[in-house]
Amino acid sequence: MPAPMPKMPNKDDPVATWEFLEIGVDRIMTQLSEGMDSKTYLGLYSAIHNFCTAQKVPSTGTFQSNGTKGGAHLLGEDLYQHLINYLQAHLDGVNQKSQTHTNEALIAFYIKEWDRYTTAARYINNLFHYLNRHWVKREVDEGKKNVYDIYTLHLVRWKLDMFASTHDSIMNACLRLVEKERNGETVENMQVKAVVQSFVCLGLDESDSRKPTLEVYKDYFEKPFLAATSEYYSRESKQFLADNTVVEYMKKAETRLEEEKSRALLYLLPEIVTPLAEACESVLITEHSAVLREEFQVLLDADRQEDLARMYRLLSRIKEGLDPLRTRFETHVRKCGLSAVEKVAADGDNLDPKVYVDALLEVHTQYQALVNTAFNGDSEFVRSLDNACREFVNRNKVCKSGSTRSPELLAKYTDTLLKKSGAKMSEEDDMEKCQADIMTVFKYIEDKDVFQKFYSRMLAKRLVHTTSSSEDAELSMIGKLKEACGFEYTNKLQRMFQDIQISKDLNSAYKGWLATNLEETDLKNAVDASYHILGTGFWPLNAPTTTFAPPQIITKTSDRFASFYNNKHQGRKLSWLWQLCKGEMRANYARAQNTRVAPTFQVSTYQMAMLLLFNESDTVTYDEMASATKLNKETLDPSLGILVKARVLFAEPENAKPESGTVYKLNLGFKAKKLKINLNITVRSESKQEVEDTHKTIEEDRKMLIQSAIVRIMKSRKKLKHALLVNDTIQQIKNRFTPKVSDIKKCIDILLEKDYLERLEGDELGYLA
Amino acid sequence: FYGTAPPPSPSTTALNKLFDSLRSADSTSTPDKIGPEGTMAYFGNLGVALDDVGCFVVSQIVASPGMGEMTRAGFVNGWAEAGAETAQQQAALVRARKAGLGKKENRGVLRGVYRHTFRLALTAPGQRNIDVDTAVAMWGLLFTAPSLEWKGSVDWLGLWTEFVRARGKAINADVWNQTLVFAEETLKDEGLGWWTEEAAWPALVDEFVKWCREERGVGVQKKAEEDEMSY
């Protein structure tokens, strides 16, 4: 039981009042756990109240005149100063005791004392409620410095009389504790949390004591904590790297970063998370970034995806950490692409388009997967991948002979995919996947116009020869191209499809027309023919390169159709592309093996014209054949060669060249192995010629494309600096192909000469309407 | 105070009279046009010959629509503007202009004469370019003294002539006009340091520069060479 309180002091006696109060304050401060009865508490409270109101004139009630205010003022200050003196003396004692402790014991002592002190402070603050409400409030309102409410006064005294001389040793003890934990020991880390909270409480705003700031915490905790952390990890990481591989180090670094993050969340302030992470990243990553990056190539070469992902995660934490990786990644992918192409390039001109496209795709697929899994789909890495792919797709060993090889081969691969063939891969999914793959490569192709050229030629052939495997697949492919390059790019391709559709309707209309307009006997003897009517502007087809006199039966057939067509569409001109026509003939003089059926020859119209001559005579000379068909030598000889090779005809003398003097004899003993024999085989040199022609038209088309782009730009701008015009032109065209500056300048020259443009002052060009 | 005094205004009546008198010497003339016969006679009076850059000077003053042709309007307006009324005054003016054609301060005059000369060489309606031989002949007069000499430490005219002959491509108005600009630039810096492919030069000029550098070893920037040496 505490000693009983002395008698209430006289309210006008400051010395006695404080002496009375000091007993109470000290009891709260040092023996709070023993409690305080309410009578004592009230006695103390009243003593303060009485003291503060003692000077007031009772008759004026609550009214406060200027005269009385001055007295209360002085008396309040008296109490306040006494309390300060008391706290100073008290804390001095606490401070003395703290000297006897070190390390964890010191932290424990500090926290214990802090808790006791602050709890007491709250009680004393309540006790001095009246002083707070009146005297302190007035002092603060009048702008007096260094006057605080009683609770804050306690904190201020702690800061000055306790904290100032002990924070260094407290902090060192904390740091040693954390270091122990980092070294793997289990420690009382909650004590650190209590210290942090104490430091935070001491952050008092000088101008407004009720507003806490983090200044004390930042200066005396955060700063030394970060410094110690940096030093610790700087030392550790150097040591670890000296003894371990980079891969191991990255694992360690990642673990450490995680640990620090959870440490901060567990017993530090959330405010430290970012600066702590930065400090750790600086010593764990930035300091060693050169070493890490050195390892990047090794990991790429070994395809160590998990480690690459870890490196990405680590370096993405620091500023500009990834930039050097991107450059290396780009170079690496390009090299892989180039060497993949190099491997398949050995086949030279015979390079299988599929092999080539697969080689390109394989590299792309591999590194796209890497970007997505290891590099988190980082858009900058995607860009590097795109750059690398664009490089090796357009500039590689196969493209050495010309940058147009890639689009050409890609178009050829697409052709084999869409053509009817023995290979049974056209399952719906496969087709979709293959087309998507084609579009992947297509995206990187710079000469998109070249692809378009080859594609449209091959599509034309598929449509005319009805060798397309599926209309759905064709339309889906065109749809994809349209999506990638716009309506204009696929306009002609779509028109070609329309023509084929219209031709189908036309043929059935023609059948009806024949039935009503032809005698029955004529109808029976007529050649059963079907026709494709193809718009000249949309089809990449050339007129025949040879003269040709069709056999009479064909002429009759085609004339009949022409009269039907002209009747329907007056003023349209039909030109026959004989080189694309084909037909079937039955060889009634022969029998297919093991049957009694005459075999059927599938032939070109040219071959048909040659073979029909043998209806008149079993032998026909070369000259007769040439004059009857009017075919030129370049066409006649290879077509004839196929007939001889297939032993439909014999050349006499044997092995004679196709030339004047050679006689051809029908092989009446022809042995047909199958019912249908295809003699309409494209000669190899023919297709090579086509490729060359295609390339030639590309050059012409490009000139037109550049010129029309220039005119378009100038029409809208009217006046433009030369350099800007060149730049705008490149921008407009580059999704088709990348024009050379010199080519654009040549086109500007042409337009200047044609007076579409004029040269103005200061490198400017003007548009002449 | 010569510079500030207005030039004596020649009477257009006198010039019209002079034109009429020249017309009488030409059997093919129409009231407002004089053909080659009269024009040549007139040129003779002025002391210029066909193989003389002076003939381009006169043609430009009277705005000849073609070689050896003059119109009344061109004649009267041209001389009125130039301020020469009598044949003597005109001869003196042509002599002075011709003599000063190559001087730097007369670039404006040269440019006018040079540009007009291209028009002289167009003979058929709708013709847009002139053949290389004609162009080379005209350059021969326009790029030698007393006109601008296209020659420094390098004989640029010689190289240009050789190059365009070898190309054999007809010369259009733009190439013609730009050739003078190009010539002026080459004389400023024979290392052709000012040239870039990105600039607005006609393709023929670009090709010429490349040809000079690759085939002839001229027009190479000295500075670049030194830089290379210091490596």
mmCIF file with all atom_site columns, C-alpha atoms in Angstrom, chain A residues 169-338:
data_model
loop_
_atom_site.group_PDB
_atom_site.id
_atom_site.type_symbol
_atom_site.label_atom_id
_atom_site.label_alt_id
_atom_site.label_comp_id
_atom_site.label_asym_id
_atom_site.label_entity_id
_atom_site.label_seq_id
_atom_site.pdbx_PDB_ins_code
_atom_site.Cartn_x
_atom_site.Cartn_y
_atom_site.Cartn_z
_atom_site.occupancy
_atom_site.B_iso_or_equiv
_atom_site.pdbx_formal_charge
_atom_site.auth_seq_id
_atom_site.auth_comp_id
_atom_site.auth_asym_id
_atom_site.auth_atom_id
_atom_site.pdbx_PDB_model_num
ATOM 1   C CA . SER A 1 169 ? 23.781 2.004   -28.619 1.00 0.00 ? 169 SER A CA 1
ATOM 2   C CA . ILE A 1 170 ? 20.122 1.014   -29.022 1.00 0.00 ? 170 ILE A CA 1
ATOM 3   C CA . MET A 1 171 ? 20.413 1.139   -32.782 1.00 0.00 ? 171 MET A CA 1
ATOM 4   C CA . ASN A 1 172 ? 23.650 -0.824  -32.774 1.00 0.00 ? 172 ASN A CA 1
ATOM 5   C CA . ALA A 1 173 ? 22.020 -3.454  -30.653 1.00 0.00 ? 173 ALA A CA 1
ATOM 6   C CA . CYS A 1 174 ? 19.106 -3.631  -33.122 1.00 0.00 ? 174 CYS A CA 1
ATOM 7   C CA . LEU A 1 175 ? 21.440 -3.942  -36.053 1.00 0.00 ? 175 LEU A CA 1
ATOM 8   C CA . ARG A 1 176 ? 23.368 -6.732  -34.410 1.00 0.00 ? 176 ARG A CA 1
ATOM 9   C CA . LEU A 1 177 ? 20.084 -8.485  -33.774 1.00 0.00 ? 177 LEU A CA 1
ATOM 10  C CA . VAL A 1 178 ? 19.024 -8.205  -37.418 1.00 0.00 ? 178 VAL A CA 1
ATOM 11  C CA . GLU A 1 179 ? 22.428 -9.338  -38.566 1.00 0.00 ? 179 GLU A CA 1
ATOM 12  C CA . LYS A 1 180 ? 22.075 -12.409 -36.408 1.00 0.00 ? 180 LYS A CA 1
ATOM 13  C CA . GLU A 1 181 ? 18.753 -13.099 -38.029 1.00 0.00 ? 181 GLU A CA 1
ATOM 14  C CA . ARG A 1 182 ? 20.241 -12.646 -41.494 1.00 0.00 ? 182 ARG A CA 1
ATOM 15  C CA . ASN A 1 183 ? 22.878 -15.112 -40.526 1.00 0.00 ? 183 ASN A CA 1
ATOM 16  C CA . GLY A 1 184 ? 20.172 -17.616 -39.839 1.00 0.00 ? 184 GLY A CA 1
ATOM 17  C CA . GLU A 1 185 ? 19.648 -17.332 -36.091 1.00 0.00 ? 185 GLU A CA 1
ATOM 18  C CA . THR A 1 186 ? 16.222 -17.021 -34.573 1.00 0.00 ? 186 THR A CA 1
ATOM 19  C CA . VAL A 1 187 ? 15.937 -13.780 -32.693 1.00 0.00 ? 187 VAL A CA 1
ATOM 20  C CA . GLU A 1 188 ? 13.376 -11.736 -30.786 1.00 0.00 ? 188 GLU A CA 1
ATOM 21  C CA . ASN A 1 189 ? 12.604 -9.623  -33.801 1.00 0.00 ? 189 ASN A CA 1
ATOM 22  C CA . MET A 1 190 ? 9.473  -8.177  -32.244 1.00 0.00 ? 190 MET A CA 1
ATOM 23  C CA . GLN A 1 191 ? 11.741 -6.147  -29.981 1.00 0.00 ? 191 GLN A CA 1
ATOM 24  C CA . VAL A 1 192 ? 12.999 -4.333  -33.016 1.00 0.00 ? 192 VAL A CA 1
ATOM 25  C CA . LYS A 1 193 ? 9.451  -3.560  -33.938 1.00 0.00 ? 193 LYS A CA 1
ATOM 26  C CA . ALA A 1 194 ? 8.929  -1.968  -30.491 1.00 0.00 ? 194 ALA A CA 1
ATOM 27  C CA . VAL A 1 195 ? 12.063 0.143   -30.913 1.00 0.00 ? 195 VAL A CA 1
ATOM 28  C CA . VAL A 1 196 ? 10.826 1.304   -34.308 1.00 0.00 ? 196 VAL A CA 1
ATOM 29  C CA . GLN A 1 197 ? 7.520  2.297   -32.797 1.00 0.00 ? 197 GLN A CA 1
ATOM 30  C CA . SER A 1 198 ? 9.257  4.222   -30.034 1.00 0.00 ? 198 SER A CA 1
ATOM 31  C CA . PHE A 1 199 ? 11.365 6.079   -32.609 1.00 0.00 ? 199 PHE A CA 1
ATOM 32  C CA . VAL A 1 200 ? 8.276  6.885   -34.623 1.00 0.00 ? 200 VAL A CA 1
ATOM 33  C CA . CYS A 1 201 ? 6.562  8.334   -31.552 1.00 0.00 ? 201 CYS A CA 1
ATOM 34  C CA . LEU A 1 202 ? 9.499  10.630  -30.979 1.00 0.00 ? 202 LEU A CA 1
ATOM 35  C CA . GLY A 1 203 ? 9.022  12.210  -34.362 1.00 0.00 ? 203 GLY A CA 1
ATOM 36  C CA . LEU A 1 204 ? 7.409  15.429  -33.223 1.00 0.00 ? 204 LEU A CA 1
ATOM 37  C CA . ASP A 1 205 ? 6.543  18.212  -35.519 1.00 0.00 ? 205 ASP A CA 1
ATOM 38  C CA . GLU A 1 206 ? 8.041  21.383  -34.076 1.00 0.00 ? 206 GLU A CA 1
ATOM 39  C CA . SER A 1 207 ? 5.264  23.560  -35.415 1.00 0.00 ? 207 SER A CA 1
ATOM 40  C CA . ASP A 1 208 ? 2.394  21.288  -34.470 1.00 0.00 ? 208 ASP A CA 1
ATOM 41  C CA . SER A 1 209 ? 3.140  18.888  -31.685 1.00 0.00 ? 209 SER A CA 1
ATOM 42  C CA . ARG A 1 210 ? 0.063  16.769  -32.353 1.00 0.00 ? 210 ARG A CA 1
ATOM 43  C CA . LYS A 1 211 ? 1.239  15.849  -35.804 1.00 0.00 ? 211 LYS A CA 1
ATOM 44  C CA . PRO A 1 212 ? 3.823  13.082  -35.719 1.00 0.00 ? 212 PRO A CA 1
ATOM 45  C CA . THR A 1 213 ? 6.533  12.988  -38.363 1.00 0.00 ? 213 THR A CA 1
ATOM 46  C CA . LEU A 1 214 ? 8.888  10.196  -39.373 1.00 0.00 ? 214 LEU A CA 1
ATOM 47  C CA . GLU A 1 215 ? 11.974 12.340  -39.116 1.00 0.00 ? 215 GLU A CA 1
ATOM 48  C CA . VAL A 1 216 ? 13.433 10.780  -35.984 1.00 0.00 ? 216 VAL A CA 1
ATOM 49  C CA . TYR A 1 217 ? 12.728 7.319   -37.317 1.00 0.00 ? 217 TYR A CA 1
ATOM 50  C CA . LYS A 1 218 ? 14.278 8.142   -40.687 1.00 0.00 ? 218 LYS A CA 1
ATOM 51  C CA . ASP A 1 219 ? 17.418 9.719   -39.282 1.00 0.00 ? 219 ASP A CA 1
ATOM 52  C CA . TYR A 1 220 ? 18.103 7.372   -36.418 1.00 0.00 ? 220 TYR A CA 1
ATOM 53  C CA . PHE A 1 221 ? 16.646 4.109   -37.611 1.00 0.00 ? 221 PHE A CA 1
ATOM 54  C CA . GLU A 1 222 ? 16.127 3.938   -41.350 1.00 0.00 ? 222 GLU A CA 1
ATOM 55  C CA . LYS A 1 223 ? 19.394 5.530   -42.368 1.00 0.00 ? 223 LYS A CA 1
ATOM 56  C CA . PRO A 1 224 ? 21.675 3.340   -40.241 1.00 0.00 ? 224 PRO A CA 1
ATOM 57  C CA . PHE A 1 225 ? 19.521 0.318   -41.038 1.00 0.00 ? 225 PHE A CA 1
ATOM 58  C CA . LEU A 1 226 ? 19.875 0.815   -44.799 1.00 0.00 ? 226 LEU A CA 1
ATOM 59  C CA . ALA A 1 227 ? 23.592 1.481   -44.479 1.00 0.00 ? 227 ALA A CA 1
ATOM 60  C CA . ALA A 1 228 ? 24.097 -1.682  -42.466 1.00 0.00 ? 228 ALA A CA 1
ATOM 61  C CA . THR A 1 229 ? 21.990 -3.655  -44.932 1.00 0.00 ? 229 THR A CA 1
ATOM 62  C CA . SER A 1 230 ? 24.015 -2.404  -47.881 1.00 0.00 ? 230 SER A CA 1
ATOM 63  C CA . GLU A 1 231 ? 27.233 -3.224  -46.172 1.00 0.00 ? 231 GLU A CA 1
ATOM 64  C CA . TYR A 1 232 ? 26.061 -6.666  -45.137 1.00 0.00 ? 232 TYR A CA 1
ATOM 65  C CA . TYR A 1 233 ? 24.903 -7.702  -48.606 1.00 0.00 ? 233 TYR A CA 1
ATOM 66  C CA . SER A 1 234 ? 27.768 -6.047  -50.353 1.00 0.00 ? 234 SER A CA 1
ATOM 67  C CA . ARG A 1 235 ? 30.121 -8.188  -48.315 1.00 0.00 ? 235 ARG A CA 1
ATOM 68  C CA . GLU A 1 236 ? 28.020 -11.308 -48.601 1.00 0.00 ? 236 GLU A CA 1
ATOM 69  C CA . SER A 1 237 ? 27.411 -11.083 -52.353 1.00 0.00 ? 237 SER A CA 1
ATOM 70  C CA . LYS A 1 238 ? 31.074 -10.594 -53.151 1.00 0.00 ? 238 LYS A CA 1
ATOM 71  C CA . GLN A 1 239 ? 31.999 -13.541 -51.024 1.00 0.00 ? 239 GLN A CA 1
ATOM 72  C CA . PHE A 1 240 ? 29.230 -15.709 -52.466 1.00 0.00 ? 240 PHE A CA 1
ATOM 73  C CA . LEU A 1 241 ? 30.113 -14.913 -56.059 1.00 0.00 ? 241 LEU A CA 1
ATOM 74  C CA . ALA A 1 242 ? 33.736 -15.729 -55.405 1.00 0.00 ? 242 ALA A CA 1
ATOM 75  C CA . ASP A 1 243 ? 32.770 -19.207 -54.262 1.00 0.00 ? 243 ASP A CA 1
ATOM 76  C CA . ASN A 1 244 ? 29.740 -20.000 -56.430 1.00 0.00 ? 244 ASN A CA 1
ATOM 77  C CA . THR A 1 245 ? 28.432 -19.880 -59.996 1.00 0.00 ? 245 THR A CA 1
ATOM 78  C CA . VAL A 1 246 ? 26.418 -16.967 -61.287 1.00 0.00 ? 246 VAL A CA 1
ATOM 79  C CA . VAL A 1 247 ? 23.367 -19.221 -61.527 1.00 0.00 ? 247 VAL A CA 1
ATOM 80  C CA . GLU A 1 248 ? 23.677 -20.082 -57.846 1.00 0.00 ? 248 GLU A CA 1
ATOM 81  C CA . TYR A 1 249 ? 24.206 -16.467 -57.029 1.00 0.00 ? 249 TYR A CA 1
ATOM 82  C CA . MET A 1 250 ? 21.025 -15.415 -58.775 1.00 0.00 ? 250 MET A CA 1
ATOM 83  C CA . LYS A 1 251 ? 19.060 -17.906 -56.686 1.00 0.00 ? 251 LYS A CA 1
ATOM 84  C CA . LYS A 1 252 ? 20.670 -16.543 -53.553 1.00 0.00 ? 252 LYS A CA 1
ATOM 85  C CA . ALA A 1 253 ? 20.007 -12.951 -54.529 1.00 0.00 ? 253 ALA A CA 1
ATOM 86  C CA . GLU A 1 254 ? 16.405 -13.679 -55.273 1.00 0.00 ? 254 GLU A CA 1
ATOM 87  C CA . THR A 1 255 ? 15.950 -15.400 -51.903 1.00 0.00 ? 255 THR A CA 1
ATOM 88  C CA . ARG A 1 256 ? 17.617 -12.521 -50.099 1.00 0.00 ? 256 ARG A CA 1
ATOM 89  C CA . LEU A 1 257 ? 15.377 -9.970  -51.776 1.00 0.00 ? 257 LEU A CA 1
ATOM 90  C CA . GLU A 1 258 ? 12.323 -11.943 -50.724 1.00 0.00 ? 258 GLU A CA 1
ATOM 91  C CA . GLU A 1 259 ? 13.587 -12.240 -47.170 1.00 0.00 ? 259 GLU A CA 1
ATOM 92  C CA . GLU A 1 260 ? 14.163 -8.545  -46.858 1.00 0.00 ? 260 GLU A CA 1
ATOM 93  C CA . LYS A 1 261 ? 10.728 -7.802  -48.173 1.00 0.00 ? 261 LYS A CA 1
ATOM 94  C CA . SER A 1 262 ? 9.050  -10.027 -45.622 1.00 0.00 ? 262 SER A CA 1
ATOM 95  C CA . ARG A 1 263 ? 11.305 -8.687  -42.902 1.00 0.00 ? 263 ARG A CA 1
ATOM 96  C CA . ALA A 1 264 ? 10.179 -5.179  -43.667 1.00 0.00 ? 264 ALA A CA 1
ATOM 97  C CA . LEU A 1 265 ? 6.544  -6.222  -43.589 1.00 0.00 ? 265 LEU A CA 1
ATOM 98  C CA . LEU A 1 266 ? 6.964  -8.244  -40.419 1.00 0.00 ? 266 LEU A CA 1
ATOM 99  C CA . TYR A 1 267 ? 8.635  -5.838  -38.064 1.00 0.00 ? 267 TYR A CA 1
ATOM 100 C CA . LEU A 1 268 ? 9.608  -2.640  -39.828 1.00 0.00 ? 268 LEU A CA 1
ATOM 101 C CA . LEU A 1 269 ? 7.507  0.193   -41.133 1.00 0.00 ? 269 LEU A CA 1
ATOM 102 C CA . PRO A 1 270 ? 5.879  -0.237  -44.560 1.00 0.00 ? 270 PRO A CA 1
ATOM 103 C CA . GLU A 1 271 ? 7.670  2.971   -45.541 1.00 0.00 ? 271 GLU A CA 1
ATOM 104 C CA . ILE A 1 272 ? 10.952 1.142   -45.613 1.00 0.00 ? 272 ILE A CA 1
ATOM 105 C CA . VAL A 1 273 ? 9.926  -1.472  -48.188 1.00 0.00 ? 273 VAL A CA 1
ATOM 106 C CA . THR A 1 274 ? 10.890 0.610   -51.196 1.00 0.00 ? 274 THR A CA 1
ATOM 107 C CA . PRO A 1 275 ? 14.163 2.127   -49.947 1.00 0.00 ? 275 PRO A CA 1
ATOM 108 C CA . LEU A 1 276 ? 15.176 -1.210  -48.454 1.00 0.00 ? 276 LEU A CA 1
ATOM 109 C CA . ALA A 1 277 ? 14.505 -2.977  -51.744 1.00 0.00 ? 277 ALA A CA 1
ATOM 110 C CA . GLU A 1 278 ? 16.467 -0.322  -53.572 1.00 0.00 ? 278 GLU A CA 1
ATOM 111 C CA . ALA A 1 279 ? 19.396 -0.653  -51.209 1.00 0.00 ? 279 ALA A CA 1
ATOM 112 C CA . CYS A 1 280 ? 19.394 -4.416  -51.584 1.00 0.00 ? 280 CYS A CA 1
ATOM 113 C CA . GLU A 1 281 ? 18.956 -4.270  -55.355 1.00 0.00 ? 281 GLU A CA 1
ATOM 114 C CA . SER A 1 282 ? 21.813 -1.840  -55.610 1.00 0.00 ? 282 SER A CA 1
ATOM 115 C CA . VAL A 1 283 ? 24.329 -4.102  -53.900 1.00 0.00 ? 283 VAL A CA 1
ATOM 116 C CA . LEU A 1 284 ? 22.859 -7.442  -54.932 1.00 0.00 ? 284 LEU A CA 1
ATOM 117 C CA . ILE A 1 285 ? 22.100 -6.677  -58.583 1.00 0.00 ? 285 ILE A CA 1
ATOM 118 C CA . THR A 1 286 ? 23.443 -3.374  -59.855 1.00 0.00 ? 286 THR A CA 1
ATOM 119 C CA . GLU A 1 287 ? 26.872 -3.997  -58.348 1.00 0.00 ? 287 GLU A CA 1
ATOM 120 C CA . HIS A 1 288 ? 27.085 -7.352  -60.117 1.00 0.00 ? 288 HIS A CA 1
ATOM 121 C CA . SER A 1 289 ? 25.041 -6.586  -63.221 1.00 0.00 ? 289 SER A CA 1
ATOM 122 C CA . ALA A 1 290 ? 28.062 -6.867  -65.497 1.00 0.00 ? 290 ALA A CA 1
ATOM 123 C CA . VAL A 1 291 ? 28.772 -10.361 -64.233 1.00 0.00 ? 291 VAL A CA 1
ATOM 124 C CA . LEU A 1 292 ? 25.132 -11.325 -64.571 1.00 0.00 ? 292 LEU A CA 1
ATOM 125 C CA . ARG A 1 293 ? 24.925 -10.083 -68.115 1.00 0.00 ? 293 ARG A CA 1
ATOM 126 C CA . GLU A 1 294 ? 28.059 -11.979 -69.031 1.00 0.00 ? 294 GLU A CA 1
ATOM 127 C CA . GLU A 1 295 ? 26.182 -15.099 -68.070 1.00 0.00 ? 295 GLU A CA 1
ATOM 128 C CA . PHE A 1 296 ? 23.208 -14.230 -70.282 1.00 0.00 ? 296 PHE A CA 1
ATOM 129 C CA . GLN A 1 297 ? 24.777 -15.527 -73.471 1.00 0.00 ? 297 GLN A CA 1
ATOM 130 C CA . VAL A 1 298 ? 25.802 -18.757 -71.759 1.00 0.00 ? 298 VAL A CA 1
ATOM 131 C CA . LEU A 1 299 ? 22.260 -19.306 -70.544 1.00 0.00 ? 299 LEU A CA 1
ATOM 132 C CA . LEU A 1 300 ? 20.813 -18.495 -73.964 1.00 0.00 ? 300 LEU A CA 1
ATOM 133 C CA . ASP A 1 301 ? 23.166 -20.944 -75.633 1.00 0.00 ? 301 ASP A CA 1
ATOM 134 C CA . ALA A 1 302 ? 22.187 -23.655 -73.166 1.00 0.00 ? 302 ALA A CA 1
ATOM 135 C CA . ASP A 1 303 ? 18.490 -22.689 -73.311 1.00 0.00 ? 303 ASP A CA 1
ATOM 136 C CA . ARG A 1 304 ? 18.301 -22.504 -69.505 1.00 0.00 ? 304 ARG A CA 1
ATOM 137 C CA . GLN A 1 305 ? 14.831 -21.030 -69.380 1.00 0.00 ? 305 GLN A CA 1
ATOM 138 C CA . GLU A 1 306 ? 14.399 -21.049 -65.633 1.00 0.00 ? 306 GLU A CA 1
ATOM 139 C CA . ASP A 1 307 ? 17.689 -19.266 -65.038 1.00 0.00 ? 307 ASP A CA 1
ATOM 140 C CA . LEU A 1 308 ? 16.965 -16.823 -67.839 1.00 0.00 ? 308 LEU A CA 1
ATOM 141 C CA . ALA A 1 309 ? 13.665 -16.042 -66.188 1.00 0.00 ? 309 ALA A CA 1
ATOM 142 C CA . ARG A 1 310 ? 15.448 -15.459 -62.900 1.00 0.00 ? 310 ARG A CA 1
ATOM 143 C CA . MET A 1 311 ? 17.958 -13.166 -64.547 1.00 0.00 ? 311 MET A CA 1
ATOM 144 C CA . TYR A 1 312 ? 15.117 -11.283 -66.190 1.00 0.00 ? 312 TYR A CA 1
ATOM 145 C CA . ARG A 1 313 ? 13.351 -10.865 -62.862 1.00 0.00 ? 313 ARG A CA 1
ATOM 146 C CA . LEU A 1 314 ? 16.499 -9.650  -61.154 1.00 0.00 ? 314 LEU A CA 1
ATOM 147 C CA . LEU A 1 315 ? 17.616 -7.215  -63.811 1.00 0.00 ? 315 LEU A CA 1
ATOM 148 C CA . SER A 1 316 ? 14.110 -5.894  -64.377 1.00 0.00 ? 316 SER A CA 1
ATOM 149 C CA . ARG A 1 317 ? 14.291 -4.556  -60.816 1.00 0.00 ? 317 ARG A CA 1
ATOM 150 C CA . ILE A 1 318 ? 17.074 -2.096  -61.591 1.00 0.00 ? 318 ILE A CA 1
ATOM 151 C CA . LYS A 1 319 ? 16.988 0.900   -63.849 1.00 0.00 ? 319 LYS A CA 1
ATOM 152 C CA . GLU A 1 320 ? 17.903 0.146   -67.445 1.00 0.00 ? 320 GLU A CA 1
ATOM 153 C CA . GLY A 1 321 ? 18.974 -3.269  -66.283 1.00 0.00 ? 321 GLY A CA 1
ATOM 154 C CA . LEU A 1 322 ? 17.441 -5.061  -69.233 1.00 0.00 ? 322 LEU A CA 1
ATOM 155 C CA . ASP A 1 323 ? 18.575 -2.863  -72.093 1.00 0.00 ? 323 ASP A CA 1
ATOM 156 C CA . PRO A 1 324 ? 21.888 -4.642  -72.657 1.00 0.00 ? 324 PRO A CA 1
ATOM 157 C CA . LEU A 1 325 ? 20.083 -7.993  -72.473 1.00 0.00 ? 325 LEU A CA 1
ATOM 158 C CA . ARG A 1 326 ? 17.671 -6.962  -75.187 1.00 0.00 ? 326 ARG A CA 1
ATOM 159 C CA . THR A 1 327 ? 20.489 -6.057  -77.501 1.00 0.00 ? 327 THR A CA 1
ATOM 160 C CA . ARG A 1 328 ? 22.184 -9.362  -76.847 1.00 0.00 ? 328 ARG A CA 1
ATOM 161 C CA . PHE A 1 329 ? 18.936 -11.239 -77.197 1.00 0.00 ? 329 PHE A CA 1
ATOM 162 C CA . GLU A 1 330 ? 18.278 -9.604  -80.539 1.00 0.00 ? 330 GLU A CA 1
ATOM 163 C CA . THR A 1 331 ? 21.745 -10.447 -81.796 1.00 0.00 ? 331 THR A CA 1
ATOM 164 C CA . HIS A 1 332 ? 21.437 -13.995 -80.539 1.00 0.00 ? 332 HIS A CA 1
ATOM 165 C CA . VAL A 1 333 ? 18.086 -14.632 -82.230 1.00 0.00 ? 333 VAL A CA 1
ATOM 166 C CA . ARG A 1 334 ? 19.347 -13.135 -85.450 1.00 0.00 ? 334 ARG A CA 1
ATOM 167 C CA . LYS A 1 335 ? 22.395 -15.360 -85.389 1.00 0.00 ? 335 LYS A CA 1
ATOM 168 C CA . CYS A 1 336 ? 20.266 -18.428 -84.704 1.00 0.00 ? 336 CYS A CA 1
ATOM 169 C CA . GLY A 1 337 ? 18.006 -17.512 -87.594 1.00 0.00 ? 337 GLY A CA 1
ATOM 170 C CA . LEU A 1 338 ? 20.916 -16.960 -89.915 1.00 0.00 ? 338 LEU A CA 1
#
